[in-house]
Amino acid sequence: MNIVYLTLGLIAIYLYVSAASLLWEGVDRKLVARMQRRMGPPILQPFYDFLKLVSKESIIPRDANKFFEIAPVLALASSIALLAYTPLGFEPLLATKGDVIVFIYLLALIAFVRVMGAVSSGSPYAQIGAQREIIMLASREVPMMLGLFAILWRLSKLGVEKPFSLGTFYQYNIWEIGTPLTVFGTFVLFIVFLLWLASEIEVGYFNIPEAETEVAEGPMAEYSGRHLALFKLSSALKEFASASLVVAIFFPWGISGYLGLTGIGAVVLDLLFHTLKVFIVLFVSMSVFRAITGRLRITQAVGMFWGRILPMSFIGVLLIVIDVLGVIA
Amino acid sequence: MTLPFLIIIPLFGAFSMPIISLFGKKLKEYWALIISGATLGVAAKIFYTVWKTNEIILYTLGSESPIGKGVKFPIRIVWEVDLLGALLALTITFVGFLAVLYSLGYMKHDTGLEKYYTLILILELGMLGIVITGDIFNFYVFLEIMSIASYALVAFRNDTWEGIEAGIKYMFVGSVASSFILLGIALLYGQYGTLTMSYLSLKIAENPTLVAKVALAFLIGGLLFKSGAVPVHMWLADAHPAAPSSISAMLSGLVIKAGGVYAVARIVFSIFNPGLHAYLKAFNMPSINMEAVGWVIVFFACLTLLIGNAMAVVQTDMKRLFAFSSVGQIGYILLGIGIGTLAYGSRAGELALAGAIYHIVNHALIKALLFFVAGAVIHEVGTKNLNELSGLARKMPMTTLAFIIGAAAIIGLPPLNGFASKWIIYESSAMYNPILAAIAVVGTVFSLAAYTRVLFTFLGRESEKVKSAKEPEMSMLIPMLILVVAIVVMGLLPWQINDKIMLPTARMLEQLNGEYMVALLKFLGGA
C-alpha cells in the first residue's frame, strides 16, 4: 500500500513542479524584460512554447544514432526520479540515510545524458557544446559537494535519525547553531551555493555550453520538436530541484507550524511557501544575474571555479569544522 | 561427492579433444561447449552445497582420511573448499562457459582450433584447481597449469608479431614469479615438513621462524606478479591486448584473480592467520607481524589503483585501455584484502573483505563483457585504435548497449553491480583510514575519465572505417547479453547479495574461529 502512495505522491509532485517551474520561467522572462524596459512575453508563455514544441515535427539528423532519441526520455526520467529525493518544504519522498549522494548523482546524470545525446547527434556544434558542458560539470560540482557534505556532517553531529539525508534540514538547520564562526561560514557557503546554482542552470556568467550566439545552442543544436520539449521540461525540473536544495539548506523554515496546521493542509501550505522561497532564490541567482552579467569564456569560468569558488567553499567549510572541533575555544 | 568432477570433467574434455577433433570440424567446438557447460553445473552444485551448509568441504585424494596410518599428521593431498573457493569456482566456470560460447563465432577464421579448445579447458582446469586445493604444492602445480596454458593462449595467434612478443614477455616474467612461489613453498616445507595448508598454519603458529617470514615475502611477491599489481604489471598491459578477445576476457576476468588475488587472500588468511598471530603477540609469544603484511598489501594496492587507472586514461588502443583498467580494479581488490588484514576481526575488516570478494566477482563479469565488446569491434571493424573508431552506435547498437552497461558498471554507477562492491570498499577504507578512501576515489575519477573517452568514440560521427560494420553473429552477441543481464540483475539486489553471500564468505575466509584449520583437525581428533 505504501508503494502506491509513494507513486501517487511522486506523480502529484511531478505535475506540481512541472507547472511551477514553467510558470517561473514565464515570470523570469517577464522580469528580465522589465529590467530592460521591454514588455516581455505573457507569464504563461513557456506553456505555449512547450505545447508548440510537442506538436511540431521532430527531425532526426542523418548521422544520429539511437541514443539521440533515447537521451531526452532518459533526461526527463532522471529529473522525475530526482524529484523523489528533493526536499520541497517537507522531507523528500524517499528520504533515507545517505540519500544526498543519490541527489548529486541524479543531478549530474541529467547533465551527462544531455551530453551523450549531443554527442550522438553527429553535429560539430553539439560536440563543442558537449565538451564545454562536461568541463563545466567537472568544475562546478566540487565546491558544491564540499559545502553540502560539510553542512550535513555538522547537522549529523546534532543527533539526527537519518544522517546525510536531505530530510535532516527539516529537523535542524545550520543557523540554529548560532555560533559566530558557523554563521559566518554558512554565509560564505551561501554565496558559493548561489554561484553554483547559477552555473547549474547555466545563466549569466555560466551560460557557456548553450551560448546561443557562439555555438548555436550547443548541445541542443540538433534537437527539435518533442525531443527538444522533453529536454526543456527536464531542465526546468532540474532548475527547480537545484534551487530547492539551496532553499532547504539555508531557509528550511515552514509556516504551517506557526499557523497550527497539520496533515495534508500543512504539506500543501509548506509546499506553496517553499515554492515562494524557490522563486526568490531564483530571482537573485537567475533573473538578476542573467540581466546584469555577460557570458564568460570557458577558460575564465573554469578558472573562476577552481581559483575563486572552490577556495571560498574551503574557507566556509574550515570555519564550520573549526567551530565543531573547538580548535579555538 | 561431486567435488572431484570439477577437475575430472575439464581434464577429460581437454585430453579427449585431439581424438574428438578427428571426427569432424564442428564437433570439437560443441564438445568444448558441453564440457564447460557440465563444469558450470558441477560448480553451481558445489557452491550451493557449501553455501547451504556453511561448512568447508574437505576431500582427500586416495583415501577416506588425510591422516597417515600411525602418524598424527596429514600425509595426503587434500582439497579444502570454503565459500570463497566455491564462489570463485562458480565465477570461473560461468565466465569460462561464456568465453567458449563466444569463441564459436570469434575464432572461426583461425586455424589450430583443437589446440585452442584444449588449452582453454586446461586454463579453466588450472584455475579451478587453484581455488579448491588445500595443499600448497598442489596449488603450485595448478598455478603452473594455468600459467602455461595462458602463455600458450596469449601467443596463440603466432603469425602476429604482438602475440609472440607479448607471449614471450609474459612467459619470462611469469616464470620468474612462479619460481619465487616455488621457492617460498620449498622454504616452508624445509622448515615445517608439511604441505597441507591448514596443518601448515598450525605449525607456523607454533613456531614462527624467520624462514616463514621470508617464505611469505616470496609467496606474496610472486603472487603480486601474477595479479598484475603495479610495479610488476607490465606483462599484463601487453598480454591482454595481444590475446584473442575470448582469452583476454578470461585472463582479465579470471586468471589474475584465481592465480593472483585469491591466492594472496588464501595465503594471508588461511596459512598465516592474522587473528592467531595477533593473539600470540598479545601473550608475548613469537609471532608474525601481520600488520606489516597488511600495510605492504595496502601500499601496493594504492599504487596499483592510482597508476593502473591513470594509465588507462592515456591509452589509444581499446584493449590496452581495458587491460590497464583491470590493473586499476585489482588495486581495489587488494585494498580490500589489505584492510581486511589490518582491521582483522573488526567490522571494517569484515566489510573490506566482503567488498573485495564482491568486487572479484563483479569485475570478472564486467571485464569479460568489456573484452567481448572489444572483440566484437575488432572482429567487425578490424581495428582497436580508438582514434580510428567513431560512431559505432549506428551500426552496432547491441554492442554499444553492452559497452555502455559495462562501462557504467565498472565506474560504479548505482543501478549496476559495480556500485555496491566499490561502495563497500570505500566505506570500509573510510572507516579504517580516510586517506585510503580518498585515494580510492581518485582512482575512480581516473577510470571515469578513461571510459568517458571510449564512450565518445562509440557515439559521435561515423568514421570511414566504421561505415561497413555490422552486428556480430549470435554466438558472440548471446554471451554479451547474458553478461548484461547478470550485471543488471546483480545491480538490482546489491545488499541482498552482500548479506547472503559476500559477508558469510568473508567471515569464512577470516576464520575467526579457525574454521579452515578445524576442518582438518576433526580428522586428527577422530584418528
CSV table of N, CA and C in Angstrom, one decimal, chain B residues 357-422:
chain,number,residue,atom,x,y,z
B,357,ILE,N,35.8,-9.5,-2.1
B,357,ILE,CA,35.3,-10.7,-2.7
B,357,ILE,C,34.2,-10.3,-3.7
B,358,TYR,N,33.3,-9.4,-3.3
B,358,TYR,CA,32.3,-9.0,-4.2
B,358,TYR,C,32.8,-8.4,-5.5
B,359,HIS,N,33.9,-7.6,-5.3
B,359,HIS,CA,34.5,-6.9,-6.5
B,359,HIS,C,35.2,-7.9,-7.4
B,360,ILE,N,35.7,-9.0,-6.8
B,360,ILE,CA,36.3,-10.1,-7.6
B,360,ILE,C,35.3,-10.6,-8.6
B,361,VAL,N,34.1,-10.9,-8.0
B,361,VAL,CA,33.0,-11.5,-8.9
B,361,VAL,C,32.5,-10.5,-9.9
B,362,ASN,N,32.2,-9.3,-9.4
B,362,ASN,CA,31.7,-8.2,-10.3
B,362,ASN,C,32.7,-7.9,-11.4
B,363,HIS,N,33.9,-7.7,-11.0
B,363,HIS,CA,34.9,-7.3,-12.0
B,363,HIS,C,35.1,-8.4,-13.1
B,364,ALA,N,35.0,-9.7,-12.6
B,364,ALA,CA,35.1,-10.8,-13.6
B,364,ALA,C,34.0,-10.7,-14.6
B,365,LEU,N,32.8,-10.4,-14.2
B,365,LEU,CA,31.6,-10.3,-15.1
B,365,LEU,C,31.8,-9.1,-16.0
B,366,ILE,N,32.1,-7.9,-15.4
B,366,ILE,CA,32.2,-6.7,-16.2
B,366,ILE,C,33.3,-6.7,-17.2
B,367,LYS,N,34.5,-7.2,-16.7
B,367,LYS,CA,35.6,-7.1,-17.6
B,367,LYS,C,35.5,-8.2,-18.7
B,368,ALA,N,34.9,-9.3,-18.4
B,368,ALA,CA,34.6,-10.3,-19.5
B,368,ALA,C,33.7,-9.6,-20.6
B,369,LEU,N,32.7,-8.9,-20.1
B,369,LEU,CA,31.8,-8.2,-21.0
B,369,LEU,C,32.5,-7.2,-21.9
B,370,LEU,N,33.4,-6.4,-21.2
B,370,LEU,CA,34.1,-5.4,-22.0
B,370,LEU,C,35.0,-6.0,-23.0
B,371,PHE,N,35.7,-7.0,-22.6
B,371,PHE,CA,36.6,-7.6,-23.6
B,371,PHE,C,35.8,-8.3,-24.8
B,372,PHE,N,34.6,-8.9,-24.4
B,372,PHE,CA,33.8,-9.4,-25.5
B,372,PHE,C,33.4,-8.3,-26.5
B,373,VAL,N,33.1,-7.1,-25.9
B,373,VAL,CA,32.7,-6.0,-26.8
B,373,VAL,C,33.9,-5.6,-27.6
B,374,ALA,N,35.1,-5.5,-27.0
B,374,ALA,CA,36.3,-5.2,-27.8
B,374,ALA,C,36.5,-6.2,-28.9
B,375,GLY,N,36.3,-7.5,-28.6
B,375,GLY,CA,36.5,-8.5,-29.6
B,375,GLY,C,35.5,-8.3,-30.7
B,376,ALA,N,34.2,-8.0,-30.4
B,376,ALA,CA,33.2,-7.8,-31.4
B,376,ALA,C,33.6,-6.7,-32.3
B,377,VAL,N,34.2,-5.6,-31.7
B,377,VAL,CA,34.6,-4.4,-32.5
B,377,VAL,C,35.7,-4.8,-33.5
B,378,ILE,N,36.7,-5.5,-32.9
B,378,ILE,CA,37.9,-5.9,-33.7
B,378,ILE,C,37.4,-6.8,-34.8
B,379,HIS,N,36.5,-7.7,-34.5
B,379,HIS,CA,36.1,-8.7,-35.5
B,379,HIS,C,35.3,-8.1,-36.6
B,380,GLU,N,34.6,-7.0,-36.3
B,380,GLU,CA,33.7,-6.4,-37.3
B,380,GLU,C,34.4,-5.3,-38.1
B,381,VAL,N,35.2,-4.5,-37.3
B,381,VAL,CA,35.8,-3.3,-37.9
B,381,VAL,C,37.2,-3.5,-38.3
B,382,GLY,N,37.9,-4.4,-37.5
B,382,GLY,CA,39.3,-4.7,-37.9
B,382,GLY,C,40.3,-3.8,-37.3
B,383,THR,N,39.9,-2.9,-36.4
B,383,THR,CA,40.9,-2.0,-35.7
B,383,THR,C,40.4,-1.9,-34.2
B,384,LYS,N,41.4,-1.7,-33.4
B,384,LYS,CA,41.1,-1.4,-32.0
B,384,LYS,C,41.6,0.0,-31.6
B,385,ASN,N,42.1,0.8,-32.6
B,385,ASN,CA,42.6,2.1,-32.3
B,385,ASN,C,41.4,3.0,-32.1
B,386,LEU,N,41.4,3.7,-30.9
B,386,LEU,CA,40.2,4.5,-30.6
B,386,LEU,C,40.1,5.7,-31.5
B,387,ASN,N,41.3,6.2,-32.0
B,387,ASN,CA,41.2,7.4,-32.8
B,387,ASN,C,40.6,7.1,-34.2
B,388,GLU,N,40.6,5.8,-34.6
B,388,GLU,CA,40.0,5.5,-35.9
B,388,GLU,C,38.6,5.1,-35.8
B,389,LEU,N,38.2,4.7,-34.6
B,389,LEU,CA,36.8,4.3,-34.4
B,389,LEU,C,36.0,5.5,-33.9
B,390,SER,N,34.8,5.6,-34.5
B,390,SER,CA,33.9,6.6,-34.0
B,390,SER,C,32.5,6.3,-34.6
B,391,GLY,N,31.5,6.6,-33.8
B,391,GLY,CA,30.2,6.4,-34.3
B,391,GLY,C,29.8,4.9,-34.6
B,392,LEU,N,30.2,4.0,-33.7
B,392,LEU,CA,29.9,2.6,-33.9
B,392,LEU,C,28.4,2.4,-33.5
B,393,ALA,N,27.8,3.3,-32.8
B,393,ALA,CA,26.5,3.1,-32.2
B,393,ALA,C,25.4,2.8,-33.3
B,394,ARG,N,25.6,3.5,-34.5
B,394,ARG,CA,24.6,3.3,-35.5
B,394,ARG,C,24.6,1.9,-36.1
B,395,LYS,N,25.8,1.4,-36.3
B,395,LYS,CA,26.0,0.1,-37.0
B,395,LYS,C,25.9,-1.1,-36.0
B,396,MET,N,26.3,-0.9,-34.8
B,396,MET,CA,26.3,-2.0,-33.8
B,396,MET,C,25.6,-1.5,-32.5
B,397,PRO,N,24.3,-1.4,-32.6
B,397,PRO,CA,23.6,-0.9,-31.4
B,397,PRO,C,23.7,-1.8,-30.2
B,398,MET,N,23.6,-3.1,-30.4
B,398,MET,CA,23.6,-4.0,-29.3
B,398,MET,C,25.0,-4.0,-28.6
B,399,THR,N,26.0,-4.0,-29.4
B,399,THR,CA,27.3,-4.0,-28.9
B,399,THR,C,27.5,-2.7,-28.1
B,400,THR,N,27.0,-1.6,-28.6
B,400,THR,CA,27.2,-0.3,-27.9
B,400,THR,C,26.4,-0.3,-26.6
B,401,LEU,N,25.2,-0.9,-26.6
B,401,LEU,CA,24.5,-1.0,-25.4
B,401,LEU,C,25.3,-1.8,-24.3
B,402,ALA,N,25.9,-3.0,-24.8
B,402,ALA,CA,26.7,-3.8,-23.9
B,402,ALA,C,27.8,-3.0,-23.4
B,403,PHE,N,28.5,-2.2,-24.2
B,403,PHE,CA,29.6,-1.4,-23.8
B,403,PHE,C,29.2,-0.4,-22.7
B,404,ILE,N,28.0,0.3,-23.0
B,404,ILE,CA,27.6,1.4,-22.1
B,404,ILE,C,27.3,0.7,-20.7
B,405,ILE,N,26.6,-0.4,-20.7
B,405,ILE,CA,26.3,-1.1,-19.4
B,405,ILE,C,27.6,-1.4,-18.7
B,406,GLY,N,28.6,-2.0,-19.5
B,406,GLY,CA,29.8,-2.5,-18.9
B,406,GLY,C,30.6,-1.3,-18.3
B,407,ALA,N,30.7,-0.2,-19.1
B,407,ALA,CA,31.5,0.9,-18.7
B,407,ALA,C,30.8,1.6,-17.4
B,408,ALA,N,29.5,1.7,-17.4
B,408,ALA,CA,28.8,2.3,-16.3
B,408,ALA,C,29.0,1.4,-15.1
B,409,ALA,N,29.0,0.1,-15.3
B,409,ALA,CA,29.2,-0.8,-14.1
B,409,ALA,C,30.6,-0.7,-13.6
B,410,ILE,N,31.6,-0.6,-14.4
B,410,ILE,CA,32.9,-0.6,-13.9
B,410,ILE,C,33.3,0.7,-13.2
B,411,ILE,N,32.7,1.8,-13.6
B,411,ILE,CA,32.9,3.0,-12.9
B,411,ILE,C,32.2,3.0,-11.6
B,412,GLY,N,31.1,2.2,-11.6
B,412,GLY,CA,30.3,2.1,-10.3
B,412,GLY,C,29.1,3.0,-10.2
B,413,LEU,N,28.3,3.0,-11.3
B,413,LEU,CA,27.1,3.8,-11.2
B,413,LEU,C,26.0,3.0,-10.6
B,414,PRO,N,25.2,3.7,-9.7
B,414,PRO,CA,24.3,3.0,-8.8
B,414,PRO,C,23.4,1.8,-9.4
B,415,PRO,N,22.7,1.9,-10.5
B,415,PRO,CA,21.8,0.7,-10.6
B,415,PRO,C,22.5,-0.5,-11.1
B,416,LEU,N,23.9,-0.5,-11.2
B,416,LEU,CA,24.6,-1.7,-11.7
B,416,LEU,C,25.5,-2.3,-10.6
B,417,ASN,N,26.0,-3.5,-10.9
B,417,ASN,CA,26.6,-4.2,-9.8
B,417,ASN,C,27.9,-3.6,-9.3
B,418,GLY,N,28.7,-2.9,-10.1
B,418,GLY,CA,29.9,-2.3,-9.7
B,418,GLY,C,29.8,-1.4,-8.5
B,419,PHE,N,28.6,-0.8,-8.4
B,419,PHE,CA,28.4,0.3,-7.3
B,419,PHE,C,28.6,-0.3,-5.9
B,420,ALA,N,27.8,-1.4,-5.7
B,420,ALA,CA,27.8,-1.9,-4.3
B,420,ALA,C,29.2,-2.4,-3.9
B,421,SER,N,29.9,-3.1,-4.7
B,421,SER,CA,31.2,-3.6,-4.3
B,421,SER,C,32.2,-2.4,-4.0
B,422,LYS,N,32.2,-1.5,-5.0
B,422,LYS,CA,33.1,-0.3,-4.7
B,422,LYS,C,32.7,0.4,-3.5
